[in-house]
Coordinates of C-alpha atoms in Angstrom, one line a residue:
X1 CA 22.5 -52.2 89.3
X2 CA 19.3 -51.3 87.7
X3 CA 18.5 -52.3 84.0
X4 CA 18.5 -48.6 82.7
X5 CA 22.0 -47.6 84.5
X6 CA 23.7 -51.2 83.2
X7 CA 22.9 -49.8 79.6
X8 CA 24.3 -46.9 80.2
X9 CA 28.0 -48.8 80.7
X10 CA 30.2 -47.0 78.6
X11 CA 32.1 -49.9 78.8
X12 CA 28.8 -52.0 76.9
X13 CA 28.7 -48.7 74.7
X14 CA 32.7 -49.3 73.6
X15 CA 31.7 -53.3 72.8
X16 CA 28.8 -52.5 70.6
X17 CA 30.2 -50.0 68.4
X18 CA 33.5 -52.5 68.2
X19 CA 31.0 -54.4 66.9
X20 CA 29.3 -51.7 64.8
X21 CA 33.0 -50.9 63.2
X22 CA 33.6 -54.6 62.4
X23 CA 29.8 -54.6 60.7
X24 CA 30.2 -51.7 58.7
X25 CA 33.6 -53.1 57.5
X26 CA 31.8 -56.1 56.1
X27 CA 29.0 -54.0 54.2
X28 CA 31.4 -52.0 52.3
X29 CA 28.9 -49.2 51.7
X30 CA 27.5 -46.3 53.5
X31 CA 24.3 -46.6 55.5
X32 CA 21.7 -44.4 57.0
X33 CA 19.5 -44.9 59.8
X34 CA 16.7 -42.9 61.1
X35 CA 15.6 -42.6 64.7
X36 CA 11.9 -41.7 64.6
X37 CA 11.4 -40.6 68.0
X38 CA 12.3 -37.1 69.3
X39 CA 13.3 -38.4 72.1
X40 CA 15.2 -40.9 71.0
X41 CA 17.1 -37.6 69.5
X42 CA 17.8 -36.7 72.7
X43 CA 19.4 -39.5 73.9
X44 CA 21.6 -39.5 71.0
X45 CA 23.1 -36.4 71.4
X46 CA 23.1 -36.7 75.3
X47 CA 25.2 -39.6 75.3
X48 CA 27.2 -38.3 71.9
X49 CA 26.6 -41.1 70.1
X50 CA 26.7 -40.4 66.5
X51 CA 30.5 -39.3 67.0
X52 CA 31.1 -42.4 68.1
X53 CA 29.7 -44.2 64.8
X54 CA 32.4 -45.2 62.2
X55 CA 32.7 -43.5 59.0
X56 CA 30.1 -45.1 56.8
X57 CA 27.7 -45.2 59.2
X58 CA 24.9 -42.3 59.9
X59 CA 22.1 -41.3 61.9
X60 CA 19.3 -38.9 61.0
X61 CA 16.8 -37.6 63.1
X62 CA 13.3 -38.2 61.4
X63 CA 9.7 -37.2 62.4
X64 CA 10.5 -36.6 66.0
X65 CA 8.4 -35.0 68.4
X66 CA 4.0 -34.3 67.3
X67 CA 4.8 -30.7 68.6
X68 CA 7.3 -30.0 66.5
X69 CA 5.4 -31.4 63.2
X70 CA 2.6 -29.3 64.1
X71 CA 1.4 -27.4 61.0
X72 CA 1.3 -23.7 61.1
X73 CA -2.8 -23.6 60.2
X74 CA -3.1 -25.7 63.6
X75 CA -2.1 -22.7 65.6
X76 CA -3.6 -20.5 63.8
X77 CA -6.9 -22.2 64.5
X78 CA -5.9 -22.8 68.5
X79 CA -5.1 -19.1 68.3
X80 CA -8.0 -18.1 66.8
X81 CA -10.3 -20.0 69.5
X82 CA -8.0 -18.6 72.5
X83 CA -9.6 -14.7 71.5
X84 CA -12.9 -15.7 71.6
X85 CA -14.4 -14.6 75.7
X86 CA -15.8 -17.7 76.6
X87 CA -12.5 -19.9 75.9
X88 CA -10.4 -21.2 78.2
X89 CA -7.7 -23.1 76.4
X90 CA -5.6 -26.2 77.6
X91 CA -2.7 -27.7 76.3
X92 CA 0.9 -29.1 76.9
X93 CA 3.6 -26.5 77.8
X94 CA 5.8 -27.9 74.7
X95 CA 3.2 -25.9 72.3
X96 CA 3.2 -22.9 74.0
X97 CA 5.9 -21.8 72.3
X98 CA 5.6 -23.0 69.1
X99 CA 4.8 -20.6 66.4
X100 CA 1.7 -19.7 64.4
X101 CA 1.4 -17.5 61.4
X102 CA 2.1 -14.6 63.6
X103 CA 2.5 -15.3 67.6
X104 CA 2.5 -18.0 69.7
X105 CA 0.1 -19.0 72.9
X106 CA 2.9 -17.9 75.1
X107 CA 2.3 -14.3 73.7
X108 CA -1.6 -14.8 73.8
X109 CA -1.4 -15.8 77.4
X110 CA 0.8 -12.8 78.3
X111 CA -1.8 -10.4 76.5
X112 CA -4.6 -12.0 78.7
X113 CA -6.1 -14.9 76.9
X114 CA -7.0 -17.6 79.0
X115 CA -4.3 -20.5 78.1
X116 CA -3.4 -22.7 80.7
X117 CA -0.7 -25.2 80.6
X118 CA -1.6 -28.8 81.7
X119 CA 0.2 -32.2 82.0
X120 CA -3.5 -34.0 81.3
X121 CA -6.2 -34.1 79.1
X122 CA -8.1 -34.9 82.4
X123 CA -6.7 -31.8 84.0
X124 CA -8.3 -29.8 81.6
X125 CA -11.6 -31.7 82.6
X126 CA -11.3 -30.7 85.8
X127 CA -11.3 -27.3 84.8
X128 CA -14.4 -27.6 82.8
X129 CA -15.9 -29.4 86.0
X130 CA -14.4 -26.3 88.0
X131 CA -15.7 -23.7 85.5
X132 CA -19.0 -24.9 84.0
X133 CA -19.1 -21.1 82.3
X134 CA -16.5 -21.6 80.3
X135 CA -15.9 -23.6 77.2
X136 CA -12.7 -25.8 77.8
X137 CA -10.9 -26.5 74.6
X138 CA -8.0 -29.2 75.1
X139 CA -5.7 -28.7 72.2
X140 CA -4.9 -32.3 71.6
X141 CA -1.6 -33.1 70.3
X142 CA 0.9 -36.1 70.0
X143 CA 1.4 -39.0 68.3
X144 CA -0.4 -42.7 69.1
X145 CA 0.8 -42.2 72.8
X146 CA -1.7 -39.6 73.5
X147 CA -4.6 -40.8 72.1
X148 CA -5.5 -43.2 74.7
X149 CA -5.3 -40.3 77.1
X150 CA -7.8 -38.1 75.2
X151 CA -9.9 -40.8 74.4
X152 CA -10.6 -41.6 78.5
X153 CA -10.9 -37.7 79.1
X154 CA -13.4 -37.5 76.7
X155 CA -15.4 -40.7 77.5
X156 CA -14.9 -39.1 81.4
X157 CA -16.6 -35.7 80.0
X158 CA -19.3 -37.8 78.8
X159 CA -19.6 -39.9 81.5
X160 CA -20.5 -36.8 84.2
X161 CA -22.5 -35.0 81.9
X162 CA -19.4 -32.2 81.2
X163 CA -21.0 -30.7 78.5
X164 CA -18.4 -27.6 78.3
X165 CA -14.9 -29.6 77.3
X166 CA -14.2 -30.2 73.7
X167 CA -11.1 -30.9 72.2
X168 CA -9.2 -29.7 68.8
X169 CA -7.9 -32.7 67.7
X170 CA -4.0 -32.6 66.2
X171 CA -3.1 -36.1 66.4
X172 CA -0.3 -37.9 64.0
X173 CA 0.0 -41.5 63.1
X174 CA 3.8 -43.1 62.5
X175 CA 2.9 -45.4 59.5
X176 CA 1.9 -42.5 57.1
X177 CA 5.3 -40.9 57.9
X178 CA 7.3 -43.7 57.7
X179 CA 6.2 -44.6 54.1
X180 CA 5.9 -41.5 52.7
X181 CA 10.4 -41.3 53.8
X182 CA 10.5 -44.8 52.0
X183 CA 8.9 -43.4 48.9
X184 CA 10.5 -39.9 48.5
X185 CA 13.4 -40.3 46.4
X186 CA 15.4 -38.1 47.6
X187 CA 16.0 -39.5 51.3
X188 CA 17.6 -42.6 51.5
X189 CA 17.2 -44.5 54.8
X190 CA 18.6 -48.1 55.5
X191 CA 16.8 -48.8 58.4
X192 CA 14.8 -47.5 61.6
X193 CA 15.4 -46.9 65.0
X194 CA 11.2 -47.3 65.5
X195 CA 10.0 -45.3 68.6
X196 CA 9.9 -46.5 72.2
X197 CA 7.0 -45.1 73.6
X198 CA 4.7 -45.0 70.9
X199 CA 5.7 -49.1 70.2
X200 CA 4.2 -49.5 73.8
X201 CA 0.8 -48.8 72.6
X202 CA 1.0 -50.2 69.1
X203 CA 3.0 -53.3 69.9
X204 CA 6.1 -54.8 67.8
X205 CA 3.8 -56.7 65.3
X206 CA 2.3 -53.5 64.0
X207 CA 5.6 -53.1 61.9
X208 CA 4.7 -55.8 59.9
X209 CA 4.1 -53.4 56.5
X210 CA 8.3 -52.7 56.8
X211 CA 9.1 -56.4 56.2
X212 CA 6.0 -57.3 54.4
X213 CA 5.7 -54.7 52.1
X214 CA 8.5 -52.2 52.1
X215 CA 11.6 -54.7 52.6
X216 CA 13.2 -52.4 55.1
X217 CA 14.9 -53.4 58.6
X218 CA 13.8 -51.7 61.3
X219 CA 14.6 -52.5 65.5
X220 CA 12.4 -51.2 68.1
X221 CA 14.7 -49.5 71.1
X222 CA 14.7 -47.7 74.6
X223 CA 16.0 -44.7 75.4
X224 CA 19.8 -45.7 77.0
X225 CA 23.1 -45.5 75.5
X226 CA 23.6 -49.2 74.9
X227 CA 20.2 -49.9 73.9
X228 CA 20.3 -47.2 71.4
X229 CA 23.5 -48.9 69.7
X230 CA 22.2 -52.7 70.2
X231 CA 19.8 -51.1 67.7
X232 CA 22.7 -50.0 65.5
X233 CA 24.1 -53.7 66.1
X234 CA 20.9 -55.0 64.9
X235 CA 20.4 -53.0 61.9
X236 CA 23.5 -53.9 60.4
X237 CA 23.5 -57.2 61.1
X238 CA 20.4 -57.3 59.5
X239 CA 21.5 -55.2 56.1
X240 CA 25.0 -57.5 56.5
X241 CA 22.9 -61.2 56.1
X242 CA 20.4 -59.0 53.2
X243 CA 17.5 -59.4 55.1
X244 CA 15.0 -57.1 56.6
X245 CA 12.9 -57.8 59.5
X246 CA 11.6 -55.8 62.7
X247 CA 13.3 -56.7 65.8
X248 CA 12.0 -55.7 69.4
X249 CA 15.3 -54.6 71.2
X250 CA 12.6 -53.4 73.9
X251 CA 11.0 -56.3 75.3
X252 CA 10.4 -55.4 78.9
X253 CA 8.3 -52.8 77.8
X254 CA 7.1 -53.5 74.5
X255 CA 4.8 -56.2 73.8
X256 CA 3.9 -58.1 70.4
X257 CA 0.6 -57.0 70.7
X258 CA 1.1 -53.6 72.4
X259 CA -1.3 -52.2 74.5
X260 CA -4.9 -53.8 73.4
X261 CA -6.8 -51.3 75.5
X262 CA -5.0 -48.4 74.8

């Protein structure tokens, strides 16, 4: 039995919320936890999980997915660039849809612009190789994950002379974020369920700030059923023994150091 399918158990799903019910009884207060990661949303309400939490214990979805936080004056901007003849405009199929101040690139691609959906940055430098009369304009989006990506499609551009791909740049980060939910007074978050993907690239160490400087537990967690709750497990063990450290649930994937390269 693979890894991935031996945390989806629900028999090793049953055991950890036992033990989340026998945790929450020793707190004797109501907690919230946040999963950062959209798709750690997903999972969640795939496998049902938050129904399965005792009373006392909550999950909220936090920053989620870049598309989703993308500001309105973004799309305006990629909207803006997708009228203009000589554009050809490339980007994920998740934004397509997504609104600006008054349409969407769906509706610009149906009235004839020329927005293309791609799974790459570097399959919008092929187009630029393909169509050296137009001016390719990769709309980059996402959080620490896809930087990497755009970085090499841009260093490839430069490397064979491209001169015609640009990109609009619409990165996040998921420290700003993170501290700006500890600050705000008005949410109140126990702990983090800190993202999978993105903590590939950045590594488990970069968390530091949480324990260092903000005194909050969080537990870095894949994407099944079982490791989802292990991170449950781990957050209120944590708040249980009043101490707050980052743990890496997700070691054979996520390294101390993350991804040096990327």
């Amino acid at each position: 039995m693979s890894a991935d399918r031996a945390l989806s158990d629900p028999r090793l799903v049953r055991g950890l919320t036992r033990r989340v019910e026998a945790l929450a009884a020793r707190l004797g207060r109501p907690v919230t936890f946040m999963e950062v990661c959209g798709t750690h949303t997903h999972a969640i309400a795939r496998a049902g999980l938050r129904r399965l939490l005792p009373d006392g214990v909550r999950l909220i979805s936090g920053p989620g997915c870049p598309v989703c936080v993308t500001p309105v004056d973004y799309l305006d901007r990629a909207v803006a660039l997708a009228a203009l003849p000589e554009v050809t405009l490339a980007t994920f199929g998740d934004l397509m849809r997504v609104p600006s101040s008054e349409t969407t690139l769906e509706r610009e691609s149906a009235r004839g612009r020329d927005v293309r959906v791609v799974y790459s940055a570097r399959n919008a430098v092929r187009i630029a190789r393909e169509r050296p009369d137009r001016r390719v304009i990769f709309l980059g989006v996402g959080f620490e994950t896809t930087l990497p990506t755009v970085a090499a499609a841009l260093e490839e551009a430069e490397r064979e002379g491209i001169d015609n791909f640009e990109v609009l740049p619409g990165a996040k980060l998921i420290e700003p974020p993170l501290r700006a939910l500890i600050d705000d007074p008005d949410v109140r978050v126990d702990g983090f369920l800190l993202p999978g993907h993105v903590s590939v690239v950045l590594g488990a160490d970069f968390y530091a700030f949480l324990e260092h400087e903000l005194a909050v537990p969080g537990v870095i967690v894949g994407f099944a059923p079982a490791d989802v709750m292990s991170g449950v497990v781990e957050l209120c063990e944590q708040l249980a023994a009043g101490r707050a450290g980052v743990a890496n649930l997700y070691p054979r994937v996520v390294r101390p150091e993350g991804n040096p390269v990327a």
